[in-house]
Coordinates of C-alpha atoms in Angstrom, one line a residue:
Chain A
M1 CA 139.4 68.5 96.0
Q2 CA 135.6 69.8 95.7
I3 CA 135.5 72.8 98.8
P4 CA 132.1 72.1 100.2
T5 CA 129.9 75.1 101.0
S6 CA 129.9 75.2 104.6
T7 CA 134.3 75.8 103.5
L8 CA 132.9 78.6 101.0
G9 CA 130.3 80.3 103.4
L10 CA 132.3 80.2 106.3
A11 CA 135.9 82.2 103.9
G12 CA 133.3 84.4 102.3
A13 CA 131.6 85.1 106.1
T14 CA 135.4 86.0 107.7
A15 CA 136.6 88.1 104.4
L16 CA 133.2 89.6 105.1
L17 CA 134.0 90.4 108.9
C18 CA 137.9 91.3 108.0
A19 CA 137.3 95.4 108.9
C20 CA 140.8 97.9 108.2
A21 CA 142.9 99.3 109.6
G22 CA 142.3 102.7 111.0
N23 CA 142.9 105.7 109.4
G24 CA 145.1 106.9 112.1
D25 CA 142.6 110.7 112.2
G26 CA 142.7 112.6 114.9
L27 CA 145.9 111.3 116.4
N28 CA 149.3 112.5 116.5
S29 CA 152.7 111.2 115.0
Q30 CA 152.5 109.6 118.9
G31 CA 149.3 107.7 117.7
E32 CA 147.4 108.9 120.7
P33 CA 144.8 110.8 121.1
G34 CA 146.0 114.5 120.2
T35 CA 146.5 117.2 117.8
P36 CA 145.7 116.3 114.0
G37 CA 148.5 116.5 111.3
S38 CA 150.7 116.9 114.1
T39 CA 154.7 117.2 113.0
P40 CA 156.8 114.4 113.9
T41 CA 158.9 114.4 116.9
Q42 CA 162.5 114.0 116.4
L43 CA 163.7 111.1 118.8
T44 CA 166.1 113.0 120.3
A45 CA 168.3 111.5 124.0
D46 CA 165.5 112.6 126.4
F47 CA 163.5 110.2 128.7
Q48 CA 160.7 112.6 127.0
S49 CA 161.1 112.1 123.5
I50 CA 161.8 107.6 123.9
Q51 CA 159.2 107.7 126.1
D52 CA 156.9 109.2 123.1
N53 CA 158.6 108.0 120.1
V54 CA 159.7 104.3 120.9
F55 CA 158.1 102.8 124.6
T56 CA 154.8 104.2 124.6
P57 CA 153.7 103.5 121.0
I58 CA 156.2 100.3 120.1
C59 CA 156.7 99.3 123.7
T60 CA 153.1 98.3 125.8
R61 CA 151.5 96.8 122.9
C62 CA 153.2 93.9 125.3
H63 CA 154.7 96.5 128.6
E64 CA 151.9 97.9 130.5
G65 CA 148.9 97.2 132.7
A66 CA 149.2 94.3 135.2
S67 CA 150.0 91.6 133.0
A68 CA 153.4 93.1 131.5
P69 CA 155.5 90.7 131.2
E70 CA 158.5 90.8 133.8
G71 CA 156.5 93.0 135.6
L72 CA 157.9 95.3 133.1
Q73 CA 155.3 98.6 132.5
L74 CA 156.6 100.8 129.7
D75 CA 153.4 103.2 130.1
A76 CA 154.8 106.6 130.4
A77 CA 153.6 106.1 134.4
H78 CA 155.6 104.3 134.9
S79 CA 158.5 103.5 132.1
Y80 CA 161.4 106.1 134.5
A81 CA 160.9 104.3 137.8
L82 CA 160.9 100.6 136.4
L83 CA 163.7 101.5 134.7
V84 CA 166.9 102.6 135.3
G85 CA 168.4 101.6 138.0
V86 CA 166.4 98.8 138.3
P87 CA 167.6 95.2 138.3
S88 CA 167.0 93.4 135.6
S89 CA 164.7 90.5 136.1
E90 CA 165.7 87.7 134.0
V91 CA 169.0 89.1 134.4
P92 CA 170.0 90.6 138.2
T93 CA 173.4 91.4 138.3
L94 CA 172.7 94.0 135.2
T95 CA 170.3 97.3 135.6
R96 CA 167.5 98.1 132.8
V97 CA 169.4 100.9 132.9
K98 CA 172.2 102.1 134.7
P99 CA 173.2 106.0 133.9
G100 CA 176.4 106.2 132.2
D101 CA 176.9 102.6 131.4
P102 CA 174.6 101.9 128.2
D103 CA 176.6 98.7 127.6
D104 CA 175.8 97.4 130.6
S105 CA 172.7 98.1 130.3
Y106 CA 170.8 95.2 130.3
I107 CA 168.0 97.3 127.6
I108 CA 170.4 98.2 125.2
L109 CA 171.3 93.9 125.4
K110 CA 167.7 93.4 124.7
L111 CA 166.9 95.6 122.2
E112 CA 170.7 95.0 120.6
G113 CA 170.5 91.1 120.3
A114 CA 173.5 91.1 122.3
S115 CA 174.7 88.4 123.7
G116 CA 174.2 87.2 127.3
I117 CA 171.2 88.0 127.1
V118 CA 168.2 85.9 128.5
G119 CA 164.8 85.2 126.0
Q120 CA 164.1 87.0 123.1
Q121 CA 165.5 90.3 121.6
M122 CA 163.0 93.0 122.0
P123 CA 160.8 94.5 120.6
Y124 CA 159.2 90.0 120.4
G125 CA 158.7 89.0 116.9
G126 CA 159.8 92.4 115.6
P127 CA 160.1 95.0 113.7
Y128 CA 163.7 95.8 115.8
L129 CA 164.4 98.8 116.2
P130 CA 167.4 100.5 114.1
S131 CA 170.1 100.9 114.9
S132 CA 170.3 105.3 114.5
T133 CA 166.9 104.7 117.2
I134 CA 169.3 102.5 119.8
D135 CA 172.1 105.0 119.7
V136 CA 169.9 108.0 120.7
I137 CA 168.5 105.1 123.5
R138 CA 171.9 104.9 124.4
S139 CA 173.1 108.3 124.3
W140 CA 170.6 109.1 127.0
I141 CA 172.0 106.5 129.4
A142 CA 175.4 107.7 128.7
S143 CA 174.8 111.3 130.3
G144 CA 173.2 109.9 133.1
A145 CA 169.6 108.7 132.7
P146 CA 167.8 111.8 133.3
Q147 CA 164.0 111.8 133.1
S148 CA 163.5 115.5 132.7
S149 CA 159.8 114.8 132.3
P150 CA 157.9 118.2 131.3
A151 CA 155.0 116.4 133.2
A152 CA 156.4 114.7 136.6
A153 CA 157.7 118.6 136.6
A154 CA 154.1 120.0 136.3
A155 CA 152.6 117.7 139.1
A156 CA 152.9 118.2 142.2
F157 CA 156.1 116.2 144.0
A158 CA 155.4 112.5 145.2
V159 CA 155.1 109.2 146.3
V160 CA 155.1 106.5 142.6
A161 CA 155.6 104.0 145.0
T162 CA 157.3 101.6 147.3
S163 CA 158.3 98.2 147.0
P164 CA 157.3 96.2 150.0
A165 CA 153.5 97.7 148.5
D166 CA 151.2 99.2 150.6
A167 CA 149.1 95.5 151.6
A168 CA 152.1 93.4 151.2
V169 CA 152.4 90.1 152.3
L170 CA 157.0 89.0 152.2
P171 CA 157.5 85.0 152.4
A172 CA 160.8 86.1 153.2
A173 CA 162.5 89.4 154.9
P174 CA 163.0 92.2 152.6
R175 CA 166.4 93.2 152.3
T176 CA 166.0 96.3 150.4
L177 CA 162.7 98.5 150.3
V178 CA 162.2 101.5 147.8
V179 CA 160.5 104.6 147.6
A180 CA 159.4 106.0 144.0
F181 CA 158.7 110.1 143.7
N182 CA 157.9 111.2 140.5
R183 CA 160.8 113.8 140.6
E184 CA 164.1 113.7 142.0
V185 CA 164.5 114.5 146.1
D186 CA 166.5 116.7 147.9
Q187 CA 168.5 114.3 149.6
S188 CA 170.2 116.5 152.5
L189 CA 166.7 115.8 153.6
L190 CA 166.6 112.3 154.2
N191 CA 167.2 111.0 157.5
S192 CA 165.1 109.1 160.0
G193 CA 163.2 111.0 161.1
S194 CA 162.2 112.4 157.8
V195 CA 161.9 108.8 155.8
M196 CA 161.7 105.8 158.8
L197 CA 160.8 101.4 158.9
E198 CA 158.7 101.0 162.1
R199 CA 157.8 97.5 163.4
D200 CA 154.5 97.0 165.0
T201 CA 154.4 95.0 168.7
A202 CA 152.2 94.9 171.6
E203 CA 154.1 98.3 173.4
G204 CA 153.5 100.7 169.9
P205 CA 156.3 101.0 167.2
L206 CA 159.2 100.1 167.0
T207 CA 161.5 101.9 165.0
V208 CA 163.9 100.0 162.5
P209 CA 167.4 101.1 162.0
V210 CA 168.0 102.0 158.8
A211 CA 170.6 102.9 155.9
I212 CA 169.0 105.8 153.8
G213 CA 170.5 107.1 150.3
A214 CA 168.7 107.2 147.2
A215 CA 169.5 105.0 144.7
P216 CA 172.7 105.6 142.4
G217 CA 171.8 106.3 138.8
N218 CA 168.5 107.4 140.1
P219 CA 167.8 110.9 142.5
S220 CA 164.3 110.4 142.6
T221 CA 164.6 107.1 144.3
V222 CA 165.1 106.5 147.7
L223 CA 166.7 102.7 148.8
L224 CA 166.2 102.2 152.6
S225 CA 168.7 98.8 153.0
P226 CA 167.1 97.3 157.6
L227 CA 170.5 97.3 159.1
Q228 CA 168.8 94.3 161.0
T229 CA 167.2 91.8 159.8
L230 CA 163.9 91.8 160.3
G231 CA 162.0 89.3 161.9
V232 CA 158.3 88.3 161.9
G233 CA 155.8 90.7 161.8
S234 CA 154.3 93.6 160.5
Y235 CA 155.8 97.1 159.6
R236 CA 155.0 100.2 158.4
L237 CA 157.6 102.2 156.2
R238 CA 156.8 106.1 156.9
V239 CA 157.7 108.6 154.2
R240 CA 157.1 112.3 156.3
G241 CA 155.4 114.9 154.4
T242 CA 154.2 117.0 157.7
G243 CA 155.8 118.0 160.7
P244 CA 159.0 119.2 161.7
A245 CA 161.4 117.5 158.6
P246 CA 159.2 116.3 156.1
I247 CA 160.6 114.9 152.8
A248 CA 160.8 118.1 149.3
D249 CA 162.0 118.0 146.1
L250 CA 164.9 120.4 144.6
S251 CA 162.2 123.4 145.0
A252 CA 162.2 123.1 148.4
Q253 CA 157.7 121.6 147.2
G254 CA 156.6 119.0 149.5
L255 CA 154.6 116.4 150.2
G256 CA 152.1 117.2 151.9
I257 CA 150.3 114.7 153.6
D258 CA 153.2 111.5 155.1
T259 CA 152.8 108.5 153.2
T260 CA 152.8 105.1 154.3
A261 CA 153.1 101.6 152.9
Q262 CA 151.3 98.4 155.3
F263 CA 154.0 95.5 154.7
R264 CA 154.6 91.6 156.5
V265 CA 156.3 89.2 157.0
A266 CA 155.5 86.7 157.2
G267 CA 158.9 84.6 156.7
E268 CA 162.1 84.1 157.6
P269 CA 165.2 85.7 155.6
Chain B
M1 CA 161.1 47.8 115.8
R2 CA 158.1 45.4 116.0
A3 CA 158.0 45.0 120.2
V4 CA 157.5 48.9 119.5
L5 CA 155.0 48.9 117.1
R6 CA 153.0 45.8 119.2
C7 CA 153.4 48.8 121.9
F8 CA 152.1 51.2 120.4
A9 CA 149.6 49.8 118.1
P10 CA 146.9 50.7 119.0
A11 CA 148.2 55.2 118.4
L12 CA 149.7 54.1 115.4
L13 CA 146.6 53.0 113.8
L14 CA 144.6 55.9 115.4
A15 CA 147.4 58.4 113.9
L16 CA 147.8 56.4 110.7
S17 CA 144.2 56.7 109.7
L18 CA 144.6 60.7 110.6
P19 CA 144.2 63.2 108.1
A20 CA 147.1 65.5 108.9
L21 CA 149.5 68.0 111.4
A22 CA 149.9 70.0 115.0
E23 CA 149.6 72.2 117.1
P24 CA 146.0 73.6 118.3
Y25 CA 144.6 73.7 114.5
L26 CA 145.7 69.9 114.1
A27 CA 143.7 68.5 117.8
V28 CA 140.4 70.3 115.3
A29 CA 141.4 68.9 112.3
N30 CA 141.1 65.2 114.4
G31 CA 138.5 65.9 117.4
Y32 CA 141.6 66.2 120.2
K33 CA 142.4 67.8 123.5
C34 CA 145.3 69.4 124.1
G35 CA 146.3 66.6 126.5
Q36 CA 146.1 63.8 123.3
C37 CA 148.8 65.0 121.8
H38 CA 151.1 66.8 125.6
V39 CA 151.6 66.1 128.4
N40 CA 150.9 69.3 129.2
P41 CA 146.6 68.9 129.6
T42 CA 146.5 72.7 128.0
G43 CA 149.0 72.0 125.4
G44 CA 152.4 73.0 124.5
G45 CA 155.2 71.4 124.9
E46 CA 156.5 67.8 125.5
R47 CA 154.1 65.2 123.4
T48 CA 152.4 62.3 124.6
V49 CA 154.0 59.1 123.1
F50 CA 150.2 58.9 121.2
G51 CA 151.9 63.0 120.7
E52 CA 155.4 61.6 119.7
I53 CA 154.1 58.9 117.5
F54 CA 151.5 60.8 115.4
A55 CA 154.4 62.9 114.4
Q56 CA 155.8 60.4 113.0
T57 CA 153.2 58.8 110.9
A58 CA 150.7 61.6 110.6
L59 CA 152.2 64.8 110.3
P60 CA 154.9 63.9 107.7
A61 CA 155.0 63.6 103.8
Q62 CA 157.3 60.7 104.1
H63 CA 158.6 58.3 107.1
L64 CA 161.9 57.7 107.0
D65 CA 162.2 54.3 108.2
T66 CA 165.3 53.8 108.9
G67 CA 164.7 49.9 110.8
A68 CA 165.4 51.6 113.9
D69 CA 162.3 52.0 116.6
L70 CA 160.1 55.0 116.6
W71 CA 160.9 57.5 119.3
T72 CA 158.2 58.5 122.1
G73 CA 160.1 60.4 124.2
Q74 CA 161.0 58.2 126.9
L75 CA 164.3 57.4 128.0
N76 CA 162.7 54.3 130.4
R77 CA 159.4 53.8 131.4
F78 CA 159.4 56.8 134.8
I79 CA 162.0 59.3 132.5
A80 CA 160.4 61.3 129.4
L81 CA 162.6 64.0 126.7
G82 CA 161.6 66.0 124.3
G83 CA 162.9 69.5 122.6
D84 CA 161.7 71.6 119.8
L85 CA 164.0 73.8 117.4
R86 CA 163.1 77.1 115.4
Y87 CA 165.8 78.9 113.5
D88 CA 165.5 81.6 111.0
L89 CA 165.8 83.5 107.9
E90 CA 164.0 86.2 108.1
A91 CA 163.8 89.7 106.7
Q92 CA 161.9 92.9 107.3
Q93 CA 160.6 96.0 106.2
V94 CA 159.1 98.6 107.3
P95 CA 158.3 102.8 105.9
K96 CA 160.7 104.7 106.2
T97 CA 163.0 102.5 107.3
R98 CA 166.0 100.4 106.0
T99 CA 165.1 96.9 105.6
T100 CA 166.9 94.2 107.8
N101 CA 167.8 90.7 106.9
Q102 CA 169.2 88.1 109.8
F103 CA 169.6 84.5 110.5
S104 CA 168.4 83.7 114.1
L105 CA 168.1 80.7 117.0
E106 CA 164.5 82.2 118.0
Q107 CA 164.8 79.1 120.0
A108 CA 165.7 76.0 121.3
R109 CA 163.9 73.8 124.1
V110 CA 164.5 71.2 126.2
Y111 CA 161.4 69.1 128.0
L112 CA 161.8 66.9 130.7
S113 CA 159.3 64.9 132.6
A114 CA 159.5 62.7 135.2
S115 CA 156.6 60.0 135.6
V116 CA 157.4 59.9 139.5
I117 CA 154.0 57.8 140.2
P118 CA 153.0 56.6 136.4
D119 CA 149.4 58.2 135.2
R120 CA 149.4 59.9 138.5
L121 CA 152.1 62.4 139.6
L122 CA 154.2 63.5 136.7
V123 CA 156.6 66.6 136.7
Y124 CA 158.0 68.4 134.3
V125 CA 160.7 70.1 133.6
D126 CA 160.6 73.0 130.2
E127 CA 164.0 74.8 129.8
Q128 CA 164.8 77.0 126.9
V129 CA 168.8 76.6 126.2
A130 CA 168.6 79.1 123.8
P131 CA 168.7 82.1 122.0
G132 CA 170.9 83.5 125.1
G133 CA 171.6 82.0 128.2
A134 CA 169.2 79.8 129.5
L135 CA 165.5 80.6 130.6
N136 CA 163.7 78.4 133.2
R137 CA 159.7 78.2 130.8
E138 CA 158.0 75.8 133.1
A139 CA 158.6 73.6 136.0
W140 CA 156.4 71.9 137.7
A141 CA 154.3 68.8 139.1
M142 CA 150.7 67.9 138.3
Y143 CA 148.8 64.6 140.2
W144 CA 145.7 63.0 138.7
S145 CA 142.9 61.5 139.9
A146 CA 142.7 57.4 140.0
G147 CA 140.2 58.4 136.4
H148 CA 141.6 61.1 135.4
T149 CA 138.7 63.5 135.3
W150 CA 141.2 66.0 137.8
Y151 CA 144.1 67.2 139.0
V152 CA 146.0 69.8 139.8
K153 CA 148.6 70.8 138.8
G154 CA 151.8 73.4 141.1
G155 CA 154.7 75.3 140.1
Q156 CA 155.7 78.0 137.2
M157 CA 153.7 76.9 134.2
Y158 CA 151.7 78.6 131.4
L159 CA 148.5 80.5 132.8
P160 CA 144.9 78.5 130.5
F161 CA 143.9 81.1 128.1
G162 CA 142.6 80.7 124.8
L163 CA 144.4 79.0 122.3
R164 CA 147.6 78.3 122.2
L165 CA 148.8 79.1 119.9
E166 CA 152.4 78.6 118.1
D167 CA 152.9 82.7 116.6
Q168 CA 153.8 84.3 120.3
S169 CA 153.7 88.1 118.2
A170 CA 150.0 87.2 118.0
F171 CA 147.6 89.8 118.4
V172 CA 145.1 87.8 121.2
K173 CA 148.4 87.0 122.7
Q174 CA 151.1 90.3 123.4
V175 CA 147.2 91.7 124.1
T176 CA 146.3 89.6 127.0
G177 CA 150.1 88.8 127.7
I178 CA 149.1 85.2 129.0
N179 CA 151.5 83.5 125.9
M180 CA 154.4 80.9 126.4
T181 CA 156.5 84.0 127.5
T182 CA 155.0 84.6 130.6
P183 CA 155.1 82.5 132.9
D184 CA 153.6 82.5 136.6
D185 CA 154.3 80.5 139.5
A186 CA 150.6 79.2 139.9
V187 CA 148.7 76.5 141.3
E188 CA 145.7 74.8 138.6
V189 CA 143.3 73.0 138.9
G190 CA 141.6 71.0 136.0
W191 CA 138.7 69.3 135.2
E192 CA 138.4 67.4 132.5
K193 CA 134.3 64.8 131.6
G194 CA 133.6 64.1 128.5
P195 CA 133.9 66.7 126.6
I196 CA 133.6 69.6 128.8
D197 CA 137.2 70.9 130.4
L198 CA 137.1 72.9 133.5
Q199 CA 140.8 74.6 134.6
L200 CA 141.3 77.7 137.7
A201 CA 144.1 79.1 138.1
V202 CA 145.7 80.6 140.7
G203 CA 148.9 82.4 140.8
N204 CA 151.0 85.9 141.8
G205 CA 150.1 87.5 137.9
T206 CA 153.7 88.9 137.9
A207 CA 154.5 87.3 134.5
G208 CA 158.2 86.3 135.6
G209 CA 159.3 89.4 137.6
S210 CA 159.3 90.1 141.2
P211 CA 155.9 89.8 143.2
S212 CA 155.0 93.3 144.6
S213 CA 152.6 92.9 146.5
N214 CA 149.9 90.6 148.3
G215 CA 147.4 91.0 144.3
K216 CA 147.3 87.4 142.6
Q217 CA 145.7 86.3 139.5
E218 CA 143.0 84.8 138.8
S219 CA 142.2 82.7 135.4
L220 CA 139.5 80.1 134.5
Q221 CA 139.0 78.9 130.9
L222 CA 135.9 76.6 129.9
Q223 CA 135.7 74.5 126.6
Y224 CA 134.0 72.3 125.0
V225 CA 135.5 70.2 122.7
A226 CA 133.2 67.9 120.0
S227 CA 134.9 65.7 117.5
R228 CA 133.6 68.5 114.6
F229 CA 134.3 71.7 116.5
R230 CA 134.7 73.1 119.4
I231 CA 133.6 76.3 121.8
G232 CA 135.6 77.5 124.9
T233 CA 135.2 81.3 126.6
A234 CA 137.7 82.2 129.3
A235 CA 138.0 85.1 132.2
N236 CA 141.4 85.8 133.6
F237 CA 142.2 89.1 136.8
N238 CA 145.4 90.5 137.4
G239 CA 145.1 92.1 140.7
S240 CA 149.6 91.8 141.4
S241 CA 150.3 95.4 140.9
A242 CA 149.6 97.7 142.9
Q243 CA 149.8 100.6 140.1
G244 CA 146.3 98.6 138.3
S245 CA 144.8 96.2 137.7
R246 CA 144.2 94.1 134.0
D247 CA 140.4 92.0 133.3
A248 CA 140.1 90.0 130.2
F249 CA 137.5 87.9 128.1
G250 CA 137.8 85.6 126.0
V251 CA 136.1 83.3 123.8
F252 CA 137.3 81.3 121.8
G253 CA 136.8 77.7 119.1
G254 CA 137.7 75.9 116.1
L255 CA 135.7 73.5 113.1
R256 CA 136.2 71.5 110.6
T257 CA 134.7 72.3 106.8
G258 CA 135.7 69.5 104.3
P259 CA 139.8 69.9 104.6
I260 CA 140.1 73.1 106.1
A261 CA 140.2 73.5 110.4
W262 CA 139.5 77.5 111.4
L263 CA 140.2 78.4 114.2
A264 CA 139.0 81.6 116.2
E265 CA 139.4 83.5 119.1
A266 CA 138.5 87.5 120.3
D267 CA 138.9 88.7 123.6
I268 CA 139.1 92.6 125.5
V269 CA 140.8 92.9 127.3
N270 CA 140.9 96.6 130.5
D271 CA 143.1 97.4 132.0
H272 CA 142.6 100.3 134.9
G273 CA 144.9 102.6 136.3
L274 CA 146.8 104.1 133.7
P275 CA 146.8 107.5 133.0
S276 CA 146.2 106.8 129.0
G277 CA 142.7 106.5 128.1
P278 CA 139.1 108.2 129.9
G279 CA 139.0 107.3 133.3
G280 CA 142.2 105.9 133.5
G281 CA 142.8 102.7 132.0
S282 CA 142.6 101.8 128.6
R283 CA 140.0 98.6 127.0
K284 CA 141.7 97.1 124.7
L285 CA 140.0 94.0 121.6
A286 CA 142.0 91.6 120.0
T287 CA 140.7 89.1 117.4
L288 CA 141.7 86.8 115.3
V289 CA 140.6 83.8 112.6
E290 CA 142.4 81.6 111.5
A291 CA 141.9 79.2 107.9
N292 CA 144.5 75.6 107.7
W293 CA 143.8 74.2 104.4
S294 CA 145.7 70.7 104.9
P295 CA 146.1 69.2 101.0
A296 CA 148.6 66.3 101.3
R297 CA 149.4 64.7 104.4
G298 CA 152.8 66.7 104.6
H299 CA 151.6 69.7 103.2
N300 CA 149.6 72.6 105.5
L301 CA 148.6 76.2 104.0
K302 CA 147.8 78.1 107.3
V303 CA 146.1 81.8 106.9
T304 CA 145.1 84.1 109.6
Y305 CA 143.9 87.8 110.0
E306 CA 144.1 89.2 113.3
Y307 CA 142.4 93.2 113.8
L308 CA 143.5 95.0 116.9
D309 CA 141.9 97.8 118.9
P310 CA 144.7 98.6 120.7
D311 CA 142.0 101.9 122.9
R312 CA 138.1 101.0 121.9
E313 CA 138.2 105.4 123.8
V314 CA 140.3 106.3 120.4
A315 CA 138.5 106.1 117.2
N316 CA 141.4 105.0 114.0
D317 CA 143.9 103.6 115.6
Q318 CA 143.1 100.2 115.0
Q319 CA 146.1 97.6 113.5
T320 CA 146.1 94.4 110.8
R321 CA 147.7 91.9 110.9
W322 CA 147.7 89.3 107.4
S323 CA 149.9 85.7 107.4
F324 CA 150.1 83.4 105.1
V325 CA 152.2 80.7 106.1
Y326 CA 153.2 77.2 104.1
E327 CA 154.6 74.4 106.1
F328 CA 156.5 71.9 105.0
T329 CA 157.0 68.3 106.9
P330 CA 158.7 66.0 104.4
I331 CA 159.9 63.8 107.2
Q332 CA 159.7 63.1 110.9
F333 CA 160.5 65.6 112.9
V334 CA 161.7 67.7 110.5
Q335 CA 159.9 71.0 109.1
L336 CA 159.9 73.6 107.2
R337 CA 157.5 76.7 107.6
F338 CA 157.5 79.9 104.8
G339 CA 155.6 83.1 106.1
A340 CA 154.7 86.4 105.3
R341 CA 152.9 88.0 108.4
L342 CA 151.7 91.3 106.7
N343 CA 150.8 94.6 109.4
D344 CA 148.8 97.6 108.7
G345 CA 148.2 100.9 110.9
I346 CA 148.4 103.7 111.4
P347 CA 150.0 105.6 108.7
Q348 CA 151.5 107.8 111.7
L349 CA 153.7 104.7 112.6
P350 CA 156.1 103.0 109.7
A351 CA 156.7 100.2 112.2
E352 CA 153.2 99.5 112.5
H353 CA 153.8 98.7 108.7
L354 CA 156.2 95.8 109.1
K355 CA 156.1 93.2 106.3
L356 CA 157.7 90.0 107.7
Y357 CA 158.6 87.2 105.3
F358 CA 160.5 84.6 106.6
V359 CA 161.8 80.8 106.0
Q360 CA 161.8 78.5 110.0
L361 CA 164.1 75.3 110.4
H362 CA 161.6 73.8 112.3
G363 CA 162.8 70.7 114.4
F364 CA 161.3 68.6 116.7
F365 CA 161.6 65.8 119.3

């Protein structure tokens, strides 16, 4: 069979265009800009180590940014809030990370390719994590899946996410509202004066009664369950950082400002 | 058998006159649009009657004739059925890690469609039934105009963006986040006129997750398809996440030179709002060049080179991947694939040096 010259030309041009992999100069042991030549960090059973050795270098190839599969962003800024105590979207009866119970944590089932998962074993296409690495993640979950992030500890206490998000329009009334903080909240300060749900009416804001509590196993996340069905209308989720009953973390650091998320329920539940 | 052959004679004759096989490279090799072989105009999933005949006559090295009618997927005038199964034996080598090998069912899928108004209104479901629990991949309804020049599709679907490759682990598929593992609830409008295809889709942008805001994802794709080459461009904006947005731009194309069908794609992905990278974002570049050589009917050698720059603001962090896959289709509906995928990356991360070897049994109908 005769190969046309155009084919040979294209093959040659392609070969010339083929760039090589990076040599890693100037990157730290996690492949990020940092101290060159730093010694690899040993994987240990704490969240920061798992983030640095597993989630950031391996999982974020796909699970990053607005188009992350299943909405699960595993970069350092979002992974903890979206993993711990959060139901899996593939199998909603299972929690992605159930503190204290690795066998019932969906992340472990997905990493092991266990029966009962939906879709493929992770990381997609491999290499699959060695059992020693999965065992470390198991240990972290078994110990309660604490956050223990130095960065979070150093940062100012803040709300990192709400659900519904600000400006959201919901097709149906939510049964649970979520406020995620960057570290553990002083639960003694959780009350109807510090976290509240208001409904906009012609007469002004009307407080909607809610049950308030920390998410099971994730004390940096607060759940609000409306005690009445939310009808069609406009609502405001308000977290007090000022005034007589402000929210604070365990070291009494407050938010400093009120945080609000306005959302609208467009349809009945 | 004769009745079926008479019925589909034009398609059969066309298929038999063609040199080769399936996937985007088959479209390039034969000058087809995706909708020639798939009920979905953007490709993938259930095959049309033409696609089924093509798969039985032009694709395999030998057509095993048992005297039975050809499978067309048509259970009756209105209902059609299809499926796809991939079963692997694969070995993975990663430096400093014990080599693993395993049998695994990569996927078993069932396609079902109902032409509730023949040629005009199609209802379609793509269900992954294994591994694990059942997982709905696509479920949509599509309305075609009378002349098939435009359509409206609504439901859960894969968004149009670039080449619809079989390998969902390709860099261009992973980095954009738009692939056949991340369907979206969306509405798509398509326009097809001569060699030009245009699609615009608007969806939730949550890639299977629950909506958390009223932001949306928009995807726009324009493609020019000629008999020997095609070229296209795509843009995607995803503002669905309260934590940040993403935009992606791609160019892609195909070219046939003698017995070789070439595919190429280059995508730029910008994430806004991520803490990594200067300015609180990251900019990625992923490319793919693939050559498919079909020396004889039923045989295809696929060589693919991929390049990934995971953050264009960071030097020396690039990754590459070479794939060598030989596909042998001995008889209709059965394909054996033998492949090696050789990754290369920075020395600090052993996982970027994965060497994957696989043998795959691929059944489809």
